[in-house]
């Protein structure tokens, strides 16, 4: 398969590009810094997309490809100043618009667009399980995700199969949520956040890659698909499991106010949550590589 990947230099993109190359696919990546991308990723064709918000990507990156995986975006896990919020939103919404406009101009159009999305769609929820049929919430992230998905869905009008991969909290050895949690746990001051009853829609990075490949390969996959493990846990359960894996106690409760003082409005990502279930992946027959939390944590912390 000939696949174009945006955001391939990121935490998830690096793993995906590696997995595509490993199975013999030919991979084109679009990056603001193609030389860095080329040297980091090895056997890919790296092309420049200098200003994803302001301009379309080069057509040669899309012409006669089989599929596009669109991952790029300004990191969400940072203090949300007004400027940061604008970049979080625009890097996703405007780049997707520019990508779809370029796809419209191709002569031999890719059949599939797998466009990254996030479980932020669902916003803060209680204990009830939510699947892909739940409506978008009204907070900042949900609005971003909803506008981002709307732009990607326009590719459906071009006759493409569009998959919106609503990804949860990724457990990865390089970057992501654990990178932020581990220093506290290693010092023995990690524990349940803001009471610990909110659900964490976790997924191991190997399953993000597995599910992205699965969505690329499965003709029946289209529309929103939750990329989350089959058994979401509460923040308190996740803290306990991480404490066990690290051999450190995880009993020091972290008050919501403390997280808010550190991270401002962005803290809502950890102080609230949703019990997201991967209904579409299960219906489509995806086989999870790391469905069990403790094993996933052992792998993501290098304790396997
Ligand atoms: N990791 C998670 O836990 C998680 C969970 C749910 C959803 N997601 C979503 O999945 C996607 C990939 O996540 P990731 O963790 O791999 O992201 P990442 O490591 O932050 O990398 C994303 C890539 O996007 C490009 N990029 C970053 N900021 C940009 C900006 N302001 N404008 C244009 N391009 C920019 C960069 O590529 P170049 O420098 O090569 O251009 C970067 O390598 C993101 O959209 C993210 O929101 C991630």
mmCIF file of N, CA, C and O in Angstrom, residues 203-287:
data_model
loop_
_atom_site.group_PDB
_atom_site.id
_atom_site.type_symbol
_atom_site.label_atom_id
_atom_site.label_comp_id
_atom_site.label_asym_id
_atom_site.label_seq_id
_atom_site.Cartn_x
_atom_site.Cartn_y
_atom_site.Cartn_z
ATOM 1 N N UNK A 203 -5.411 3.690 26.207
ATOM 2 C CA UNK A 203 -5.089 2.707 25.163
ATOM 3 C C UNK A 203 -3.569 2.639 25.073
ATOM 4 O O UNK A 203 -2.885 3.658 25.225
ATOM 5 N N UNK A 204 -3.035 1.432 24.855
ATOM 6 C CA UNK A 204 -1.584 1.307 24.677
ATOM 7 C C UNK A 204 -1.198 1.746 23.260
ATOM 8 O O UNK A 204 -1.946 1.512 22.309
ATOM 9 N N UNK A 205 -0.009 2.367 23.148
ATOM 10 C CA UNK A 205 0.449 2.865 21.834
ATOM 11 C C UNK A 205 0.461 1.762 20.772
ATOM 12 O O UNK A 205 0.174 2.026 19.596
ATOM 13 N N UNK A 206 0.766 0.519 21.174
ATOM 14 C CA UNK A 206 0.773 -0.578 20.183
ATOM 15 C C UNK A 206 -0.612 -0.775 19.581
ATOM 16 O O UNK A 206 -0.747 -1.190 18.423
ATOM 17 N N UNK A 207 -1.651 -0.511 20.385
ATOM 18 C CA UNK A 207 -3.015 -0.653 19.861
ATOM 19 C C UNK A 207 -3.435 0.566 19.045
ATOM 20 O O UNK A 207 -4.293 0.444 18.167
ATOM 21 N N UNK A 208 -2.850 1.725 19.323
ATOM 22 C CA UNK A 208 -3.129 2.863 18.440
ATOM 23 C C UNK A 208 -2.608 2.509 17.038
ATOM 24 O O UNK A 208 -3.315 2.631 16.041
ATOM 25 N N UNK A 209 -1.378 2.026 16.991
ATOM 26 C CA UNK A 209 -0.798 1.647 15.697
ATOM 27 C C UNK A 209 -1.607 0.501 15.077
ATOM 28 O O UNK A 209 -1.982 0.560 13.896
ATOM 29 N N UNK A 210 -1.900 -0.517 15.890
ATOM 30 C CA UNK A 210 -2.656 -1.673 15.383
ATOM 31 C C UNK A 210 -4.001 -1.246 14.822
ATOM 32 O O UNK A 210 -4.416 -1.677 13.745
ATOM 33 N N UNK A 211 -4.679 -0.357 15.542
ATOM 34 C CA UNK A 211 -6.015 0.055 15.110
ATOM 35 C C UNK A 211 -5.947 0.994 13.897
ATOM 36 O O UNK A 211 -6.826 0.947 13.029
ATOM 37 N N UNK A 212 -4.913 1.823 13.829
ATOM 38 C CA UNK A 212 -4.782 2.680 12.633
ATOM 39 C C UNK A 212 -4.555 1.801 11.400
ATOM 40 O O UNK A 212 -5.173 2.019 10.346
ATOM 41 N N UNK A 213 -3.697 0.787 11.518
ATOM 42 C CA UNK A 213 -3.462 -0.123 10.386
ATOM 43 C C UNK A 213 -4.763 -0.856 10.033
ATOM 44 O O UNK A 213 -5.118 -1.004 8.859
ATOM 45 N N UNK A 214 -5.473 -1.288 11.069
ATOM 46 C CA UNK A 214 -6.727 -2.018 10.882
ATOM 47 C C UNK A 214 -7.749 -1.135 10.135
ATOM 48 O O UNK A 214 -8.445 -1.590 9.226
ATOM 49 N N UNK A 215 -7.829 0.144 10.527
ATOM 50 C CA UNK A 215 -8.772 1.066 9.858
ATOM 51 C C UNK A 215 -8.343 1.328 8.414
ATOM 52 O O UNK A 215 -9.191 1.483 7.532
ATOM 53 N N UNK A 216 -7.035 1.368 8.178
ATOM 54 C CA UNK A 216 -6.562 1.522 6.794
ATOM 55 C C UNK A 216 -6.987 0.321 5.949
ATOM 56 O O UNK A 216 -7.411 0.475 4.808
ATOM 57 N N UNK A 217 -6.872 -0.866 6.538
ATOM 58 C CA UNK A 217 -7.053 -2.110 5.774
ATOM 59 C C UNK A 217 -8.504 -2.569 5.678
ATOM 60 O O UNK A 217 -8.809 -3.417 4.847
ATOM 61 N N UNK A 218 -9.391 -2.076 6.573
ATOM 62 C CA UNK A 218 -10.749 -2.630 6.635
ATOM 63 C C UNK A 218 -11.719 -1.774 5.832
ATOM 64 O O UNK A 218 -12.051 -0.667 6.253
ATOM 65 N N UNK A 219 -12.219 -2.286 4.711
ATOM 66 C CA UNK A 219 -13.133 -1.499 3.881
ATOM 67 C C UNK A 219 -14.400 -1.103 4.630
ATOM 68 O O UNK A 219 -15.036 -0.109 4.282
ATOM 69 N N UNK A 220 -14.763 -1.848 5.671
ATOM 70 C CA UNK A 220 -15.995 -1.532 6.403
ATOM 71 C C UNK A 220 -15.811 -0.455 7.464
ATOM 72 O O UNK A 220 -16.793 -0.001 8.059
ATOM 73 N N UNK A 221 -14.577 -0.076 7.738
ATOM 74 C CA UNK A 221 -14.358 0.959 8.758
ATOM 75 C C UNK A 221 -14.611 2.323 8.125
ATOM 76 O O UNK A 221 -13.993 2.673 7.126
ATOM 77 N N UNK A 222 -15.539 3.074 8.713
ATOM 78 C CA UNK A 222 -15.728 4.457 8.277
ATOM 79 C C UNK A 222 -16.463 5.213 9.382
ATOM 80 O O UNK A 222 -17.066 4.596 10.270
ATOM 81 N N UNK A 223 -16.366 6.538 9.330
ATOM 82 C CA UNK A 223 -16.969 7.357 10.381
ATOM 83 C C UNK A 223 -16.166 7.258 11.658
ATOM 84 O O UNK A 223 -15.027 6.788 11.659
ATOM 85 N N UNK A 224 -16.758 7.695 12.784
ATOM 86 C CA UNK A 224 -16.006 7.689 14.045
ATOM 87 C C UNK A 224 -15.725 6.283 14.560
ATOM 88 O O UNK A 224 -16.591 5.415 14.527
ATOM 89 N N UNK A 225 -14.493 6.067 15.004
ATOM 90 C CA UNK A 225 -14.076 4.792 15.590
ATOM 91 C C UNK A 225 -13.267 5.119 16.848
ATOM 92 O O UNK A 225 -12.241 5.787 16.762
ATOM 93 N N UNK A 226 -13.759 4.684 18.009
ATOM 94 C CA UNK A 226 -13.022 4.950 19.254
ATOM 95 C C UNK A 226 -11.776 4.081 19.334
ATOM 96 O O UNK A 226 -11.868 2.850 19.199
ATOM 97 N N UNK A 227 -10.628 4.711 19.564
ATOM 98 C CA UNK A 227 -9.395 3.966 19.812
ATOM 99 C C UNK A 227 -9.133 4.021 21.314
ATOM 100 O O UNK A 227 -8.430 4.898 21.836
ATOM 101 N N UNK A 228 -9.763 3.094 22.020
ATOM 102 C CA UNK A 228 -9.621 2.988 23.476
ATOM 103 C C UNK A 228 -9.637 1.506 23.826
ATOM 104 O O UNK A 228 -10.189 0.693 23.075
ATOM 105 N N UNK A 229 -9.036 1.154 24.973
ATOM 106 C CA UNK A 229 -8.994 -0.249 25.398
ATOM 107 C C UNK A 229 -10.402 -0.714 25.769
ATOM 108 O O UNK A 229 -11.259 0.104 26.123
ATOM 109 N N UNK A 230 -10.634 -2.033 25.712
ATOM 110 C CA UNK A 230 -11.985 -2.553 25.982
ATOM 111 C C UNK A 230 -12.454 -2.269 27.403
ATOM 112 O O UNK A 230 -13.649 -2.211 27.643
ATOM 113 N N UNK A 231 -11.505 -2.100 28.347
ATOM 114 C CA UNK A 231 -11.941 -1.863 29.721
ATOM 115 C C UNK A 231 -11.352 -0.572 30.290
ATOM 116 O O UNK A 231 -10.264 -0.576 30.870
ATOM 117 N N UNK A 232 -12.067 0.528 30.103
ATOM 118 C CA UNK A 232 -11.596 1.776 30.706
ATOM 119 C C UNK A 232 -11.621 1.648 32.226
ATOM 120 O O UNK A 232 -12.413 0.873 32.768
ATOM 121 N N UNK A 233 -10.723 2.358 32.896
ATOM 122 C CA UNK A 233 -10.684 2.298 34.365
ATOM 123 C C UNK A 233 -10.791 3.715 34.907
ATOM 124 O O UNK A 233 -10.624 4.683 34.168
ATOM 125 N N UNK A 234 -11.024 3.819 36.215
ATOM 126 C CA UNK A 234 -11.057 5.155 36.796
ATOM 127 C C UNK A 234 -9.615 5.635 37.002
ATOM 128 O O UNK A 234 -8.666 4.836 37.020
ATOM 129 N N UNK A 235 -9.489 6.926 37.211
ATOM 130 C CA UNK A 235 -8.178 7.506 37.484
ATOM 131 C C UNK A 235 -7.557 6.865 38.727
ATOM 132 O O UNK A 235 -6.352 6.603 38.770
ATOM 133 N N UNK A 236 -8.399 6.565 39.741
ATOM 134 C CA UNK A 236 -7.901 5.926 40.961
ATOM 135 C C UNK A 236 -7.336 4.537 40.670
ATOM 136 O O UNK A 236 -6.258 4.176 41.164
ATOM 137 N N UNK A 237 -8.049 3.754 39.843
ATOM 138 C CA UNK A 237 -7.566 2.404 39.493
ATOM 139 C C UNK A 237 -6.275 2.474 38.683
ATOM 140 O O UNK A 237 -5.354 1.670 38.872
ATOM 141 N N UNK A 238 -6.213 3.440 37.784
ATOM 142 C CA UNK A 238 -5.005 3.606 36.973
ATOM 143 C C UNK A 238 -3.818 3.951 37.868
ATOM 144 O O UNK A 238 -2.723 3.389 37.725
ATOM 145 N N UNK A 239 -4.029 4.841 38.841
ATOM 146 C CA UNK A 239 -2.949 5.237 39.753
ATOM 147 C C UNK A 239 -2.454 4.035 40.549
ATOM 148 O O UNK A 239 -1.252 3.839 40.708
ATOM 149 N N UNK A 240 -3.403 3.219 41.041
ATOM 150 C CA UNK A 240 -3.016 2.041 41.828
ATOM 151 C C UNK A 240 -2.197 1.079 40.979
ATOM 152 O O UNK A 240 -1.168 0.558 41.412
ATOM 153 N N UNK A 241 -2.678 0.836 39.751
ATOM 154 C CA UNK A 241 -1.989 -0.107 38.863
ATOM 155 C C UNK A 241 -0.586 0.404 38.539
ATOM 156 O O UNK A 241 0.390 -0.357 38.540
ATOM 157 N N UNK A 242 -0.457 1.709 38.306
ATOM 158 C CA UNK A 242 0.858 2.272 37.990
ATOM 159 C C UNK A 242 1.782 2.154 39.203
ATOM 160 O O UNK A 242 2.962 1.818 39.065
ATOM 161 N N UNK A 243 1.229 2.403 40.393
ATOM 162 C CA UNK A 243 2.015 2.248 41.621
ATOM 163 C C UNK A 243 2.539 0.819 41.758
ATOM 164 O O UNK A 243 3.704 0.603 42.079
ATOM 165 N N UNK A 244 1.677 -0.161 41.482
ATOM 166 C CA UNK A 244 2.084 -1.583 41.585
ATOM 167 C C UNK A 244 3.204 -1.890 40.596
ATOM 168 O O UNK A 244 4.194 -2.525 40.931
ATOM 169 N N UNK A 245 3.029 -1.413 39.352
ATOM 170 C CA UNK A 245 4.008 -1.710 38.302
ATOM 171 C C UNK A 245 5.371 -1.097 38.647
ATOM 172 O O UNK A 245 6.420 -1.699 38.416
ATOM 173 N N UNK A 246 5.341 0.096 39.235
ATOM 174 C CA UNK A 246 6.601 0.789 39.553
ATOM 175 C C UNK A 246 7.155 0.381 40.916
ATOM 176 O O UNK A 246 8.256 0.773 41.280
ATOM 177 N N UNK A 247 6.341 -0.384 41.672
ATOM 178 C CA UNK A 247 6.767 -0.755 43.018
ATOM 179 C C UNK A 247 6.834 0.458 43.939
ATOM 180 O O UNK A 247 7.650 0.522 44.859
ATOM 181 N N UNK A 248 6.015 1.479 43.662
ATOM 182 C CA UNK A 248 5.952 2.689 44.493
ATOM 183 C C UNK A 248 4.524 2.843 44.996
ATOM 184 O O UNK A 248 3.581 2.519 44.272
ATOM 185 N N UNK A 249 4.342 3.359 46.198
ATOM 186 C CA UNK A 249 2.965 3.563 46.648
ATOM 187 C C UNK A 249 2.298 4.622 45.785
ATOM 188 O O UNK A 249 2.961 5.502 45.256
ATOM 189 N N UNK A 250 0.984 4.495 45.614
ATOM 190 C CA UNK A 250 0.263 5.487 44.808
ATOM 191 C C UNK A 250 -0.921 5.956 45.620
ATOM 192 O O UNK A 250 -2.057 5.916 45.186
ATOM 193 N N UNK A 251 -0.620 6.382 46.825
ATOM 194 C CA UNK A 251 -1.709 6.698 47.753
ATOM 195 C C UNK A 251 -1.882 8.196 48.000
ATOM 196 O O UNK A 251 -2.856 8.619 48.594
ATOM 197 N N UNK A 252 -0.894 9.001 47.560
ATOM 198 C CA UNK A 252 -0.980 10.440 47.832
ATOM 199 C C UNK A 252 -2.007 11.081 46.913
ATOM 200 O O UNK A 252 -1.758 11.218 45.728
ATOM 201 N N UNK A 253 -3.177 11.452 47.459
ATOM 202 C CA UNK A 253 -4.183 12.023 46.569
ATOM 203 C C UNK A 253 -3.713 13.384 46.047
ATOM 204 O O UNK A 253 -3.076 14.144 46.767
ATOM 205 N N UNK A 254 -3.994 13.642 44.774
ATOM 206 C CA UNK A 254 -3.595 14.913 44.174
ATOM 207 C C UNK A 254 -4.865 15.751 43.985
ATOM 208 O O UNK A 254 -5.711 15.415 43.164
ATOM 209 N N UNK A 255 -5.015 16.836 44.764
ATOM 210 C CA UNK A 255 -6.261 17.606 44.663
ATOM 211 C C UNK A 255 -6.388 18.313 43.327
ATOM 212 O O UNK A 255 -5.380 18.727 42.736
ATOM 213 N N UNK A 256 -7.640 18.447 42.878
ATOM 214 C CA UNK A 256 -7.906 19.118 41.602
ATOM 215 C C UNK A 256 -7.272 20.505 41.565
ATOM 216 O O UNK A 256 -6.727 20.931 40.542
ATOM 217 N N UNK A 257 -7.315 21.199 42.726
ATOM 218 C CA UNK A 257 -6.779 22.569 42.755
ATOM 219 C C UNK A 257 -5.287 22.610 42.441
ATOM 220 O O UNK A 257 -4.799 23.531 41.782
ATOM 221 N N UNK A 258 -4.560 21.582 42.923
ATOM 222 C CA UNK A 258 -3.115 21.543 42.678
ATOM 223 C C UNK A 258 -2.833 21.366 41.187
ATOM 224 O O UNK A 258 -1.953 22.013 40.615
ATOM 225 N N UNK A 259 -3.600 20.479 40.559
ATOM 226 C CA UNK A 259 -3.390 20.248 39.115
ATOM 227 C C UNK A 259 -3.760 21.508 38.345
ATOM 228 O O UNK A 259 -3.105 21.894 37.380
ATOM 229 N N UNK A 260 -4.817 22.169 38.817
ATOM 230 C CA UNK A 260 -5.264 23.391 38.138
ATOM 231 C C UNK A 260 -4.199 24.487 38.270
ATOM 232 O O UNK A 260 -3.928 25.229 37.319
ATOM 233 N N UNK A 261 -3.564 24.550 39.454
ATOM 234 C CA UNK A 261 -2.520 25.562 39.649
ATOM 235 C C UNK A 261 -1.356 25.303 38.694
ATOM 236 O O UNK A 261 -0.747 26.214 38.159
ATOM 237 N N UNK A 262 -1.053 24.005 38.457
ATOM 238 C CA UNK A 262 0.061 23.652 37.570
ATOM 239 C C UNK A 262 -0.280 23.892 36.109
ATOM 240 O O UNK A 262 0.509 24.445 35.355
ATOM 241 N N UNK A 263 -1.471 23.450 35.704
ATOM 242 C CA UNK A 263 -1.769 23.380 34.271
ATOM 243 C C UNK A 263 -2.900 24.292 33.807
ATOM 244 O O UNK A 263 -3.207 24.333 32.618
ATOM 245 N N UNK A 264 -3.550 25.002 34.727
ATOM 246 C CA UNK A 264 -4.647 25.885 34.317
ATOM 247 C C UNK A 264 -5.824 25.092 33.755
ATOM 248 O O UNK A 264 -6.092 23.961 34.178
ATOM 249 N N UNK A 265 -6.488 25.674 32.757
ATOM 250 C CA UNK A 265 -7.704 25.071 32.188
ATOM 251 C C UNK A 265 -7.438 23.677 31.608
ATOM 252 O O UNK A 265 -8.301 22.793 31.630
ATOM 253 N N UNK A 266 -6.204 23.465 31.109
ATOM 254 C CA UNK A 266 -5.862 22.166 30.512
ATOM 255 C C UNK A 266 -6.012 21.021 31.511
ATOM 256 O O UNK A 266 -6.189 19.866 31.143
ATOM 257 N N UNK A 267 -5.953 21.348 32.829
ATOM 258 C CA UNK A 267 -6.037 20.303 33.847
ATOM 259 C C UNK A 267 -7.341 19.519 33.746
ATOM 260 O O UNK A 267 -7.439 18.399 34.239
ATOM 261 N N UNK A 268 -8.351 20.094 33.081
ATOM 262 C CA UNK A 268 -9.626 19.380 32.953
ATOM 263 C C UNK A 268 -9.434 18.028 32.259
ATOM 264 O O UNK A 268 -10.220 17.106 32.454
ATOM 265 N N UNK A 269 -8.371 17.895 31.471
ATOM 266 C CA UNK A 269 -8.096 16.612 30.799
ATOM 267 C C UNK A 269 -7.909 15.495 31.812
ATOM 268 O O UNK A 269 -8.301 14.358 31.575
ATOM 269 N N UNK A 270 -7.277 15.797 32.957
ATOM 270 C CA UNK A 270 -7.071 14.735 33.950
ATOM 271 C C UNK A 270 -8.072 14.774 35.106
ATOM 272 O O UNK A 270 -8.311 13.759 35.740
ATOM 273 N N UNK A 271 -8.645 15.938 35.349
ATOM 274 C CA UNK A 271 -9.570 15.996 36.488
ATOM 275 C C UNK A 271 -10.984 15.539 36.105
ATOM 276 O O UNK A 271 -11.820 15.315 36.963
ATOM 277 N N UNK A 272 -11.238 15.428 34.798
ATOM 278 C CA UNK A 272 -12.521 14.887 34.335
ATOM 279 C C UNK A 272 -12.228 13.746 33.356
ATOM 280 O O UNK A 272 -11.084 13.539 32.978
ATOM 281 N N UNK A 273 -13.258 13.022 32.961
ATOM 282 C CA UNK A 273 -13.009 11.930 32.024
ATOM 283 C C UNK A 273 -14.303 11.338 31.507
ATOM 284 O O UNK A 273 -15.390 11.792 31.863
ATOM 285 N N UNK A 274 -14.175 10.320 30.678
ATOM 286 C CA UNK A 274 -15.352 9.650 30.138
ATOM 287 C C UNK A 274 -15.063 8.164 30.002
ATOM 288 O O UNK A 274 -13.927 7.766 29.723
ATOM 289 N N UNK A 275 -16.115 7.355 30.232
ATOM 290 C CA UNK A 275 -15.959 5.897 30.161
ATOM 291 C C UNK A 275 -16.228 5.454 28.707
ATOM 292 O O UNK A 275 -17.289 4.906 28.384
ATOM 293 N N UNK A 276 -15.231 5.724 27.862
ATOM 294 C CA UNK A 276 -15.405 5.500 26.422
ATOM 295 C C UNK A 276 -15.147 4.022 26.103
ATOM 296 O O UNK A 276 -14.163 3.451 26.576
ATOM 297 N N UNK A 277 -16.024 3.426 25.314
ATOM 298 C CA UNK A 277 -15.828 2.019 24.940
ATOM 299 C C UNK A 277 -15.641 1.899 23.411
ATOM 300 O O UNK A 277 -16.211 2.675 22.651
ATOM 301 N N UNK A 278 -14.803 0.925 23.001
ATOM 302 C CA UNK A 278 -14.460 0.800 21.575
ATOM 303 C C UNK A 278 -15.482 -0.045 20.806
ATOM 304 O O UNK A 278 -15.148 -1.099 20.259
ATOM 305 N N UNK A 279 -16.731 0.416 20.759
ATOM 306 C CA UNK A 279 -17.780 -0.407 20.168
ATOM 307 C C UNK A 279 -17.488 -0.731 18.698
ATOM 308 O O UNK A 279 -17.580 -1.881 18.278
ATOM 309 N N UNK A 280 -17.094 0.274 17.906
ATOM 310 C CA UNK A 280 -16.880 0.030 16.468
ATOM 311 C C UNK A 280 -15.723 -0.945 16.242
ATOM 312 O O UNK A 280 -15.830 -1.853 15.425
ATOM 313 N N UNK A 281 -14.619 -0.753 16.966
ATOM 314 C CA UNK A 281 -13.485 -1.671 16.768
ATOM 315 C C UNK A 281 -13.907 -3.098 17.073
ATOM 316 O O UNK A 281 -13.528 -4.045 16.373
ATOM 317 N N UNK A 282 -14.711 -3.272 18.136
ATOM 318 C CA UNK A 282 -15.134 -4.628 18.496
ATOM 319 C C UNK A 282 -16.077 -5.187 17.443
ATOM 320 O O UNK A 282 -15.956 -6.336 17.041
ATOM 321 N N UNK A 283 -17.003 -4.357 16.965
ATOM 322 C CA UNK A 283 -17.918 -4.818 15.897
ATOM 323 C C UNK A 283 -17.152 -5.231 14.636
ATOM 324 O O UNK A 283 -17.496 -6.188 13.970
ATOM 325 N N UNK A 284 -16.091 -4.473 14.350
ATOM 326 C CA UNK A 284 -15.329 -4.737 13.123
ATOM 327 C C UNK A 284 -14.374 -5.916 13.280
ATOM 328 O O UNK A 284 -13.787 -6.392 12.321
ATOM 329 N N UNK A 285 -14.189 -6.371 14.548
ATOM 330 C CA UNK A 285 -13.368 -7.566 14.790
ATOM 331 C C UNK A 285 -11.895 -7.262 15.029
ATOM 332 O O UNK A 285 -11.045 -8.121 14.803
ATOM 333 N N UNK A 286 -11.592 -6.067 15.525
ATOM 334 C CA UNK A 286 -10.188 -5.767 15.837
ATOM 335 C C UNK A 286 -9.735 -6.595 17.037
ATOM 336 O O UNK A 286 -10.437 -6.691 18.046
ATOM 337 N N UNK A 287 -8.548 -7.164 16.934
ATOM 338 C CA UNK A 287 -7.985 -7.959 18.024
ATOM 339 C C UNK A 287 -6.968 -7.092 18.784
ATOM 340 O O UNK A 287 -5.932 -6.731 18.223
#
